[in-house]
Coordinates of C-alpha atoms and ligand atoms in Angstrom, one line a residue:
X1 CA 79.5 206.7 309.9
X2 CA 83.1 206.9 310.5
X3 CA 85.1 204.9 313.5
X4 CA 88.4 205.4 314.8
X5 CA 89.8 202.2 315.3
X6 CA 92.6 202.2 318.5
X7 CA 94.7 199.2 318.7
X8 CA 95.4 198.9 322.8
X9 CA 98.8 197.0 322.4
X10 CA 100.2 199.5 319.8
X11 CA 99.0 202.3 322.0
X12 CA 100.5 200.8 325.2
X13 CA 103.5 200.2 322.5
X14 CA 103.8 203.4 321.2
X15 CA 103.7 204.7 325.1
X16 CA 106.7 202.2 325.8
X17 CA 108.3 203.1 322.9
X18 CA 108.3 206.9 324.2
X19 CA 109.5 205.6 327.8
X20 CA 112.6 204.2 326.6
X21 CA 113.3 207.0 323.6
X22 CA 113.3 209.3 326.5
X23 CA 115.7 207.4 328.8
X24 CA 117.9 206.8 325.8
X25 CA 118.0 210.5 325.2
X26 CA 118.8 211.2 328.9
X27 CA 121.7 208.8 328.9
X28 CA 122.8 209.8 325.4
X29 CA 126.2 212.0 326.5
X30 CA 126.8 209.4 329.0
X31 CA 127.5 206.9 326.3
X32 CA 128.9 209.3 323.8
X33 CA 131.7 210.4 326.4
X34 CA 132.7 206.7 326.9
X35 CA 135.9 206.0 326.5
X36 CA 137.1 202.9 323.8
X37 CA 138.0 200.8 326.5
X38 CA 134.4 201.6 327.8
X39 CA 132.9 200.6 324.2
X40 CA 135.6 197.8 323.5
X41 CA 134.1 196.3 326.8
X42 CA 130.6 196.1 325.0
X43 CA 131.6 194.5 322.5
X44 CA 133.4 191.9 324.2
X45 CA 130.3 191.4 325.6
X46 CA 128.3 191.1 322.5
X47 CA 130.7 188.7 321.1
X48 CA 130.7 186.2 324.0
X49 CA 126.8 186.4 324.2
X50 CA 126.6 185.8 320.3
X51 CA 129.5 182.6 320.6
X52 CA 127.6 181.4 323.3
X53 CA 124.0 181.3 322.0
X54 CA 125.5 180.0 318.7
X55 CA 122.9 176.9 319.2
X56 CA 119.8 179.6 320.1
X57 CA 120.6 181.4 317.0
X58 CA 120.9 177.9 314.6
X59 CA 117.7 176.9 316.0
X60 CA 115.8 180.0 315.7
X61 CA 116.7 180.2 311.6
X62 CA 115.7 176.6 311.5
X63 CA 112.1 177.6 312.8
X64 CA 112.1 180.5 310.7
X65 CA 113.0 179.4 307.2
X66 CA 115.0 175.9 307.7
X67 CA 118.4 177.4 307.5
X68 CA 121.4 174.9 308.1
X69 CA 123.1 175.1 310.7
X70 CA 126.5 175.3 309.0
X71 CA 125.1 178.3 306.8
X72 CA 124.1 180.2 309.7
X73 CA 127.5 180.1 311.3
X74 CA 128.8 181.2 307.6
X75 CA 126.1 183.9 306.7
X76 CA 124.5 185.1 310.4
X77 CA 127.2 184.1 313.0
X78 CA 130.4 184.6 311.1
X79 CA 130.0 188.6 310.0
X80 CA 129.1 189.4 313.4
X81 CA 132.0 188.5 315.0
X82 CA 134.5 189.4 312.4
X83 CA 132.5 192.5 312.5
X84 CA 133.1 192.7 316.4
X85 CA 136.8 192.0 315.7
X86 CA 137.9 194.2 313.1
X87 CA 136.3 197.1 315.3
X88 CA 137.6 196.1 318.2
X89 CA 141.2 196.7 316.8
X90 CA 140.7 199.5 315.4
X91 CA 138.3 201.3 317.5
X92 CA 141.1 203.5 319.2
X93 CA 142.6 204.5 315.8
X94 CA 139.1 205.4 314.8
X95 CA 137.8 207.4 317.5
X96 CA 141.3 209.3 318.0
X97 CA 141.0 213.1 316.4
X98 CA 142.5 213.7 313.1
X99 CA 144.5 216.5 312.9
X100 CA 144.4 218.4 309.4
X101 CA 146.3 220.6 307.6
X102 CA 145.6 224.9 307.5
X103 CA 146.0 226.8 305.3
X104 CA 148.0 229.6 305.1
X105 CA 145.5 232.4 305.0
X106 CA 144.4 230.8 308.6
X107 CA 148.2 230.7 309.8
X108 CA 148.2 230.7 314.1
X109 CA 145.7 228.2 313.6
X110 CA 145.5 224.3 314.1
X111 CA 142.3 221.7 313.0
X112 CA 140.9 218.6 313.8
X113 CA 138.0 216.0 312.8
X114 CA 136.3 214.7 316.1
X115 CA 134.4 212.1 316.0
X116 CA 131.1 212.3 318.1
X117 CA 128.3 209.8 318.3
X118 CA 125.0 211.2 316.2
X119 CA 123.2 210.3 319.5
X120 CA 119.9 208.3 319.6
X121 CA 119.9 206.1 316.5
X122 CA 117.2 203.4 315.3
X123 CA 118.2 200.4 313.4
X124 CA 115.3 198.9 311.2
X125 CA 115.9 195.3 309.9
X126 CA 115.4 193.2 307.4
X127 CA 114.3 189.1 307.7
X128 CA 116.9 188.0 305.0
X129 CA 120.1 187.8 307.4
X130 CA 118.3 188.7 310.0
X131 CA 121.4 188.5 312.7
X132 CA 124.0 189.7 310.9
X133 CA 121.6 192.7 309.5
X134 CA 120.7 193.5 312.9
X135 CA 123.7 192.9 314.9
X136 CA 126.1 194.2 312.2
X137 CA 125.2 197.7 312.3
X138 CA 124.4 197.4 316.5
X139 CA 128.8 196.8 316.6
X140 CA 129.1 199.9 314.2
X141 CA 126.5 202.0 316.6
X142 CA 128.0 201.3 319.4
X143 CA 131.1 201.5 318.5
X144 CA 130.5 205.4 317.8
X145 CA 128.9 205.8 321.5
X146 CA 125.4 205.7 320.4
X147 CA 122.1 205.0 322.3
X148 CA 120.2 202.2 320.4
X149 CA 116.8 201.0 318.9
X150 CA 116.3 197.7 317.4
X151 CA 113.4 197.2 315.0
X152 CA 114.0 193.8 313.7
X153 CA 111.7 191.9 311.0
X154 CA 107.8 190.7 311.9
X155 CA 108.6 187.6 309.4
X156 CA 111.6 185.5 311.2
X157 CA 109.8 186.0 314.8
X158 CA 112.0 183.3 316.4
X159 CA 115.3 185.3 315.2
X160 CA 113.6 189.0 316.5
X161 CA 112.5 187.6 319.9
X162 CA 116.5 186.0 320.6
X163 CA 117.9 188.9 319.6
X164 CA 115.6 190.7 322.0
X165 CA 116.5 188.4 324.8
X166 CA 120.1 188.2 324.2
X167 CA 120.4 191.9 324.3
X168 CA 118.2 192.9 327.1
X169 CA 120.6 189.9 329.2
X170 CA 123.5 192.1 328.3
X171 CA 122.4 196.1 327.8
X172 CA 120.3 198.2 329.9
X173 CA 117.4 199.7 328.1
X174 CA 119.0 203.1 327.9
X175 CA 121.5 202.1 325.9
X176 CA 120.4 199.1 323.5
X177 CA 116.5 198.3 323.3
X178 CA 115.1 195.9 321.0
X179 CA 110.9 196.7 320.3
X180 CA 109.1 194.1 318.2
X181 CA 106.6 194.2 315.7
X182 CA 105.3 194.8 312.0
X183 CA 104.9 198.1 310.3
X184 CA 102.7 199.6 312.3
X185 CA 105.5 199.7 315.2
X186 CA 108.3 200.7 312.8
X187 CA 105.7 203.3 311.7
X188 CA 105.7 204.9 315.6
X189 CA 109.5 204.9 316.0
X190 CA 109.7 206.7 312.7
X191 CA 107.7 209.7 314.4
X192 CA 110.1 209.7 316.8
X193 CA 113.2 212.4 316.1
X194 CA 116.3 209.7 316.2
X195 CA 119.4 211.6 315.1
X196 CA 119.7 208.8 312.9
X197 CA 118.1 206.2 311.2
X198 CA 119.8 202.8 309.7
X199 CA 117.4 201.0 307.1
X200 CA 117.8 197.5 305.7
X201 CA 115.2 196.5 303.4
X202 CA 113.7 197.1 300.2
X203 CA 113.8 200.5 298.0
X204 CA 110.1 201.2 297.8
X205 CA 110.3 201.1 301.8
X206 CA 113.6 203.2 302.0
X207 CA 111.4 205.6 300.5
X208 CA 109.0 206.0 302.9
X209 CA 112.0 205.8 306.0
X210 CA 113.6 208.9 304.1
X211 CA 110.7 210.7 303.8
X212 CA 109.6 210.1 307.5
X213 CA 113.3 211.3 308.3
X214 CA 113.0 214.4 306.3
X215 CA 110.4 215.7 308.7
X216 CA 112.7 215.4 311.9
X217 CA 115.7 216.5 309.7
X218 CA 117.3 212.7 310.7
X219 CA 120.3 211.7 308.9
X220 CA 120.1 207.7 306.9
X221 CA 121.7 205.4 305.7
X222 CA 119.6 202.7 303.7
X223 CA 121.1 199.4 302.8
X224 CA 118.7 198.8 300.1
X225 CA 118.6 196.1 297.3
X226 CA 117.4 195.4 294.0
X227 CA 119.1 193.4 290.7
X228 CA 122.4 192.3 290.5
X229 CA 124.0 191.6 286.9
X230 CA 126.1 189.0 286.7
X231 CA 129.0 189.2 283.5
X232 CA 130.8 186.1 282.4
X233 CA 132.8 186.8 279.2
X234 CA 134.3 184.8 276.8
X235 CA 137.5 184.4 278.4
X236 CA 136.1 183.4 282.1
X237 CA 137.2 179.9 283.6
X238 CA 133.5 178.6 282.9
X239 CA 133.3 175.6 285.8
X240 CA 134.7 177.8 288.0
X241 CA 132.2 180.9 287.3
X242 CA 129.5 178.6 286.9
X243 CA 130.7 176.9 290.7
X244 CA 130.6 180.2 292.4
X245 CA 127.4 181.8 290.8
X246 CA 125.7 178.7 291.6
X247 CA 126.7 178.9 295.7
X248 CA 125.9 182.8 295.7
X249 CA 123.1 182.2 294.0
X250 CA 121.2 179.4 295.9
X251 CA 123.0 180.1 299.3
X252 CA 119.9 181.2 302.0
X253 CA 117.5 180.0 298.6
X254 CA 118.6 182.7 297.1
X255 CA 116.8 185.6 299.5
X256 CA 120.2 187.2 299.2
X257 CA 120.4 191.4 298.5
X258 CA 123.7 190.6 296.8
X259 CA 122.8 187.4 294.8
X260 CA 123.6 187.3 291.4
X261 CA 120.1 188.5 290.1
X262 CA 120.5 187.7 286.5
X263 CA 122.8 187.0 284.0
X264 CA 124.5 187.2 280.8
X265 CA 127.3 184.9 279.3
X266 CA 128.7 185.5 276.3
X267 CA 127.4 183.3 273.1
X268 CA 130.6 181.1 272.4
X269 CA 129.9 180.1 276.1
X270 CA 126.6 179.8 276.9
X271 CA 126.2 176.1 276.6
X272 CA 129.1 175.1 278.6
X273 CA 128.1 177.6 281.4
X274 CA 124.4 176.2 281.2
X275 CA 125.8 172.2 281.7
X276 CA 128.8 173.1 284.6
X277 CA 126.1 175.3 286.2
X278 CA 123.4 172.8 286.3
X279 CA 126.4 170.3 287.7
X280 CA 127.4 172.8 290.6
X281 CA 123.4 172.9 291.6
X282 CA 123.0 169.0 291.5
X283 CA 126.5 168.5 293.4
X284 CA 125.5 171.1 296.1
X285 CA 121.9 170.7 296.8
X286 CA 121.1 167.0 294.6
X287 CA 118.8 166.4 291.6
X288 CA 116.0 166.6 294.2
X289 CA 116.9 170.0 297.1
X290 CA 114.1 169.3 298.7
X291 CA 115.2 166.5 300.5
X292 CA 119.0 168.0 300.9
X293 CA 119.1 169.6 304.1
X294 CA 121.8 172.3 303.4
X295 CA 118.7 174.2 300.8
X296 CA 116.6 176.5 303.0
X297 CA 112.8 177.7 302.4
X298 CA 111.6 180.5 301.1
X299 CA 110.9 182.3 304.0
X300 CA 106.8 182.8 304.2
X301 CA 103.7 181.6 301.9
X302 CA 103.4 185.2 300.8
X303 CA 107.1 185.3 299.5
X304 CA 106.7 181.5 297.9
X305 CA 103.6 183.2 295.9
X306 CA 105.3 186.2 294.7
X307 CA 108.5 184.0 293.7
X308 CA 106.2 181.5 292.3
X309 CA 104.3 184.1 290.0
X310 CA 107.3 185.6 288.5
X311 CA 108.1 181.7 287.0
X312 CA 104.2 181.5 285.9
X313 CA 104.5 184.9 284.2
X314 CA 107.8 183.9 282.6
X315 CA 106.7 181.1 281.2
X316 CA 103.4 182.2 279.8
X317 CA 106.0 184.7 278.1
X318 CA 107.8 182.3 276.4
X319 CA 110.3 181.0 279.0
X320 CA 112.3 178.4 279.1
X321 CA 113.4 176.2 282.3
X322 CA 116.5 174.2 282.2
X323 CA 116.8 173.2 284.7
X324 CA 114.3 173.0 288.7
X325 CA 111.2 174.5 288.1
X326 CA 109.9 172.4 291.1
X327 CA 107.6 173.9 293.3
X328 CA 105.8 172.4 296.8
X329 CA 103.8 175.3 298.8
X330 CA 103.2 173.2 301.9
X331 CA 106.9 173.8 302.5
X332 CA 107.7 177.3 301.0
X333 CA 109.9 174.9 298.4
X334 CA 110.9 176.4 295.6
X335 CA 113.6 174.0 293.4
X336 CA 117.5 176.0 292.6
X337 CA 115.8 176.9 289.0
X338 CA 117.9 178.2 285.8
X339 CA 115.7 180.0 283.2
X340 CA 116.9 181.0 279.2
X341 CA 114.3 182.9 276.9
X342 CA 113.1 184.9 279.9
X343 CA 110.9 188.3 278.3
X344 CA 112.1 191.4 279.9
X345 CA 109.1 193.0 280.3
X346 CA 108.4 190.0 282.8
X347 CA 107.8 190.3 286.6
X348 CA 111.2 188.0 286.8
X349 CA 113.2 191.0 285.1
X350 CA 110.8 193.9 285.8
X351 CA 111.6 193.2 289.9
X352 CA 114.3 192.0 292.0
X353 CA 113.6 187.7 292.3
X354 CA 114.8 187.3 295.9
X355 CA 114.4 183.6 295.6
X356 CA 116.3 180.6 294.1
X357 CA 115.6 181.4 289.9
X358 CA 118.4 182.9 287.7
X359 CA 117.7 184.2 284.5
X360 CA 120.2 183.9 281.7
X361 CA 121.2 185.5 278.8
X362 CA 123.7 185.3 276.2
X363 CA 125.6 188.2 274.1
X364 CA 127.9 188.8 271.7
X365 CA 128.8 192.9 272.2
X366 CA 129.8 193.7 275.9
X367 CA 128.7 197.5 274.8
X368 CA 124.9 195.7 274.8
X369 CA 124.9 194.3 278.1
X370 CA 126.2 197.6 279.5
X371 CA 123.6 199.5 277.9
X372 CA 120.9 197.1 279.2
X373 CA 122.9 197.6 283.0
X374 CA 122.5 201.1 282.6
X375 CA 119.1 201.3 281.8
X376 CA 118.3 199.8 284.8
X377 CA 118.6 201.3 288.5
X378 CA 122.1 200.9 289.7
X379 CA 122.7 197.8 291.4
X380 CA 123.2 196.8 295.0
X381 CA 126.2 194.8 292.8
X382 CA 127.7 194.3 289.5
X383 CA 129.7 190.6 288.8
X384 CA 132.2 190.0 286.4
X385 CA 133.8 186.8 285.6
X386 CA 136.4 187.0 282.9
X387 CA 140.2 187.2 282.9
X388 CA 141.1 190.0 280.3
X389 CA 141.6 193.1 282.5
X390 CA 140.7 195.3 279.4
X391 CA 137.0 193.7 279.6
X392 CA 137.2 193.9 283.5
X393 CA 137.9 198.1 283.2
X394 CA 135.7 198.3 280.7
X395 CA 132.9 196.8 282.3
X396 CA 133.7 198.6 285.7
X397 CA 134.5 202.2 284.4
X398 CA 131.0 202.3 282.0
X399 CA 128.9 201.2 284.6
X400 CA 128.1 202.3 288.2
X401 CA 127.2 200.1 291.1
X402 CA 127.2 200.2 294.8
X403 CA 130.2 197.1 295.0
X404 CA 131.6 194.5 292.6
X405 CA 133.4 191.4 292.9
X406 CA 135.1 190.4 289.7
X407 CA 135.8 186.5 289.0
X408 CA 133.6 186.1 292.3
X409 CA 130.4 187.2 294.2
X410 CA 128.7 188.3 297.6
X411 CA 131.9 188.0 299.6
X412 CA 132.9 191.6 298.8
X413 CA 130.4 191.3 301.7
X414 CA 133.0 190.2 304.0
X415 CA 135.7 192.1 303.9
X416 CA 135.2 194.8 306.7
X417 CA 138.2 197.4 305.1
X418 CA 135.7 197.7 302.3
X419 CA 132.2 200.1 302.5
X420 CA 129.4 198.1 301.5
X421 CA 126.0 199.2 300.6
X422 CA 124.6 200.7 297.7
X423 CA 124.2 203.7 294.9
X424 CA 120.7 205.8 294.9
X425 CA 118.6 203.2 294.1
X426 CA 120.3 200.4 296.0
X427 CA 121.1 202.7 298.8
X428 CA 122.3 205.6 300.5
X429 CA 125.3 205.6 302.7
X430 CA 128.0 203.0 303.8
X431 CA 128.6 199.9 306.7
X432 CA 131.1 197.6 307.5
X433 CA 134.3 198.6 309.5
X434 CA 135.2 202.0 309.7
X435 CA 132.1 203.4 307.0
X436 CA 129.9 201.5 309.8
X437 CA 131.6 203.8 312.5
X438 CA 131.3 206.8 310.5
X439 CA 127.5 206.4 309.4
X440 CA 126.6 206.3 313.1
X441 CA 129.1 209.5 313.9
X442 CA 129.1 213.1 313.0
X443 CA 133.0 214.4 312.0
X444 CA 133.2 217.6 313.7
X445 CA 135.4 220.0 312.4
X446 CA 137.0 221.9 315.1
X447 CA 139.1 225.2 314.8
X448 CA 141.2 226.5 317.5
X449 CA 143.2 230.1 316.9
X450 CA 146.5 230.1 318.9
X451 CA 147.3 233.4 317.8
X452 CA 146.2 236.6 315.7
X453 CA 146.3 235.7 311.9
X454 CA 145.8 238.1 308.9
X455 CA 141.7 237.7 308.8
X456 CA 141.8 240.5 311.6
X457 CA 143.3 242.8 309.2
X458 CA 140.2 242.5 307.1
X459 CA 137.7 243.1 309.6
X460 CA 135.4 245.9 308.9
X461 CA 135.3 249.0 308.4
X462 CA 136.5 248.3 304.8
X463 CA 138.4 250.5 302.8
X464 CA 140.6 250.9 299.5
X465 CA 144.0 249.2 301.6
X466 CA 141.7 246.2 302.8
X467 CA 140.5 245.0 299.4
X468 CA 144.0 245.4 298.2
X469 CA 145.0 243.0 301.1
X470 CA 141.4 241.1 300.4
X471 CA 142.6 240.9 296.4
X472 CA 146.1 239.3 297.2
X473 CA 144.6 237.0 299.6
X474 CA 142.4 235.6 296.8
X475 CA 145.1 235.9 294.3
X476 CA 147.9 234.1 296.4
X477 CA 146.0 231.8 299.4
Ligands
NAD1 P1 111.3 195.2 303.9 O1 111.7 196.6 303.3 O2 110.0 194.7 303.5 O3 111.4 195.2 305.5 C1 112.5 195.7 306.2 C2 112.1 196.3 307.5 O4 111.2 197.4 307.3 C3 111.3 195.3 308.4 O5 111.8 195.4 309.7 C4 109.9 195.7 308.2 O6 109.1 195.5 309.4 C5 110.0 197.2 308.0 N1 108.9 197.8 307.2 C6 108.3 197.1 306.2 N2 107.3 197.9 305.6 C7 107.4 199.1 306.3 C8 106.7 200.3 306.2 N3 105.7 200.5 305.3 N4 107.1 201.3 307.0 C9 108.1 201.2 307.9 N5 108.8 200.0 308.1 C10 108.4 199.0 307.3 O7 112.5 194.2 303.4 P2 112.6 192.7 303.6 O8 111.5 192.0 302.8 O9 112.7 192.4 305.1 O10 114.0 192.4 303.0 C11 114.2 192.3 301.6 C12 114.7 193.6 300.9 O11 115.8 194.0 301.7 C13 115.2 193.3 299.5 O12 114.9 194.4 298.7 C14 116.7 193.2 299.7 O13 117.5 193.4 298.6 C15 116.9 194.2 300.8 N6 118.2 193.9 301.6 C16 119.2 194.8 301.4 C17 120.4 194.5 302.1 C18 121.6 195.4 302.0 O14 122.5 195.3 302.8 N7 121.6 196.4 301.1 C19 120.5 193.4 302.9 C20 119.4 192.6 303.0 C21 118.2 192.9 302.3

């Protein structure tokens, strides 16, 4: 015997859900003809809200995964309200219509790109950053005059129910809502038709989000993640590569899309890297993290587990640690951890780690490392430490990857004149500054005749003296 199982809150959800969808699509031209003072004014608003629950937010990451203070102000607070800056300074420039060029087989005519808000959108977060991945792409959104739906992430509850109570303090329902809730609520909103859908999160569920948007037609874009190589060559400043790969790495315990994933440092180098790397980890986080405040958790059992097997299955490969390796799952602790000898047909290099263990690897021929990039999906990002700009080209032009940072990592992040996201695999689709304005607008091309041109010569009935005129237009315009 068969039984329908109905869950009464998702039903009353999914009804609530509906309610505001609807009001959102009744107030949609409302915001979409606001002006940029209008939207500006929102933004202020956001910003102030965001400075002044600065405490709210610190103590909400500390609940959810132990997050230091200082680090949320770096990695949540911080790219929000350079976010809100940038755009608010440029918002006018942006939303102004862009005349273009005609050509002269449409002479007595003049063109323009308008921006227009796509309408209704829905915003699906992820749990890593969960403020700045939520908030971010709210400034772009709103920025282009859309209507708003916030589905943050089920697994940092105490940073999804602020947000929802900072927001509903500062926007009415019909223009920025915030619903809660695991799959099964992300799984109603995508029924919904949302003219279009921004996705944070992993690739396997970008995948279902674009095929649940190919049914309505909905445009995406999908910030999605994966493995990041990391280069360091033979002529890269060591302590300083091994310095910065050792703060992207461990910074929010390594639950970072961006993070260096793995790594390869060329032979003449590798023990040098391997010591001034295993320095930078002690003088950030001590010989023992757990105890340093500054190191976060992982951020659930389930997560610690799926970190923690990728080690076990390492090692029963034939891995080495050289360094952490610690492990405590009362506290989602796992130790900053360096790895050599690591298989690759292991779970650490078969999926993307999301946690604090780096994998490295050494080489000899560049052209071998490229070859093992590019057999991979292309990353979220590529890293290259070295200071011989023939190696740097080299590296960039025979490899493909959705950003890079070269004798650096993850801030490329921060630097809102640059599009961030990734390339198939690691995404779809740009954010940040005016790529973030443009993913939540459609560019309309608009065409306005002034005067007769030549096409009315050409108008049907054809005959022999219209395809001559017909043949010299393709020949000369
Ligand atoms: P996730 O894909 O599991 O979850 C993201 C969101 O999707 C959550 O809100 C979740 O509730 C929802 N979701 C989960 N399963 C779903 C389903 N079956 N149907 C509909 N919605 C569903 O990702 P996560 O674990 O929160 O974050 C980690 C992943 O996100 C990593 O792969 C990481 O690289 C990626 N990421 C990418 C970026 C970027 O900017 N490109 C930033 C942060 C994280």
């Amino acid at each position: 015997m068969s039984t329908t199982l109905i869950n009464p809150v998702l039903t009353q959800q999914t009804k609530e859900i509906k309610r505001i969808f609807k009001l959102q699509l009744e107030n949609q031209y409302n915001l979409g003809n606001s002006s940029a003072s209008e939207r500006i004014a929102k933004l202020k608003k956001l910003h102030k809200a965001v400075l002044k629950y600065r405490p709210e937010i610190k103590e909400a990451l500390f609940k959810d995964y132990r997050k230091h203070p200082s680090e949320v102000d770096l990695s949540e607070i911080y790219p929000v309200t350079s976010e809100i800056k940038h755009t608010k300074k440029m918002l006018r420039s942006w939303m102004s219509n862009r005349s273009v060029s005609t050509p002269l087989a449409l002479m007595g005519s003049s063109s323009e790109i308008r921006y227009e808000p796509k309408g209704v959108v829905l915003i699906i977060s992820p749990w890593n950053f969960p403020i700045n991945l939520t908030l971010g792409p709210l400034v772009s959104a709103i920025a282009a005059g859309n209507a708003v739906m916030i589905k943050p992430s089920e697994m940092t509850p105490n940073a999804s129910a602020f947000m929802k109570k900072m927001l509903e303090e500062i926007f009415e329902e019909n223009e920025v809502a915030v619903v809660e809730g695991g799959v099964e609520t992300s799984t109603e909103l995508l029924k919904l038709p949302f003219n279009h859908i921004f996705f944070t999160g992993a690739p396997s569920i970008g995948k279902i989000v674009m095929r649940a948007a190919a049914e309505h037609l909905t445009s995406v874009t999908l910030e999605l993640g994966g493995k990041s190589p990391t280069i360091v060559d033979e002529t890269a400043n060591i302590d300083t590569a091994a310095k910065r790969i050792a703060w992207g790495k461990y910074l929010n315990n390594g639950q970072v899309c961006i993070a260096p994933d793995y790594l390869f440092v060329h032979e003449s180098k590798k023990e040098a890297f391997i010591k001034a790397f295993k320095k930078y980890m002690h003088k950030f986080y001590t010989e023992d993290a757990s105890k340093e405040s500054s190191y976060a958790r992982i951020v659930n059992n389930r997560h610690y587990k799926r970190v923690k097997s990728y080690v076990d299955d390492a090692v029963a490969k034939g891995a080495k640690i050289e360094a952490g390796g610690n492990f405590d799952s009362q506290q989602d602790y796992i130790a900053p951890t360096l790895m050599t000898n690591v298989s690759k047909d292991s779970s650490l290099m078969t999926e993307e780690i999301f946690g604090p263990i780096l994998p490295v690897y050494s080489f000899t021929n560049i052209d071998t490392v490229i070859q093992e990039i590019n057999s991979r999906e292309k990353p979220l990002a590529l890293y290259i430490y070295s200071n011989r700009n023939k190696n740097i080209n080299h590296i960039i032009n025979n490899t493909r990857a959705g950003g890079t940072c070269i004798n650096q990592n993850a801030v490329h992040f921060f630097n809102t004149n640059l599009p961030f996201g990734g390339s198939n695999n690691s995404g779809i689709g740009k954010a940040h500054g005016f790529e973030g304005f443009k993913a939540f607008s459609n560019n309309r091309g608009v065409l306005k005749q002034h005067i007769p041109n030549a096409l009315e010569l050409l108008m049907p009935p054809y005959n022999n003296f219209k395809q001559k005129l017909i043949d010299l237009t393709i020949k000369w315009f």
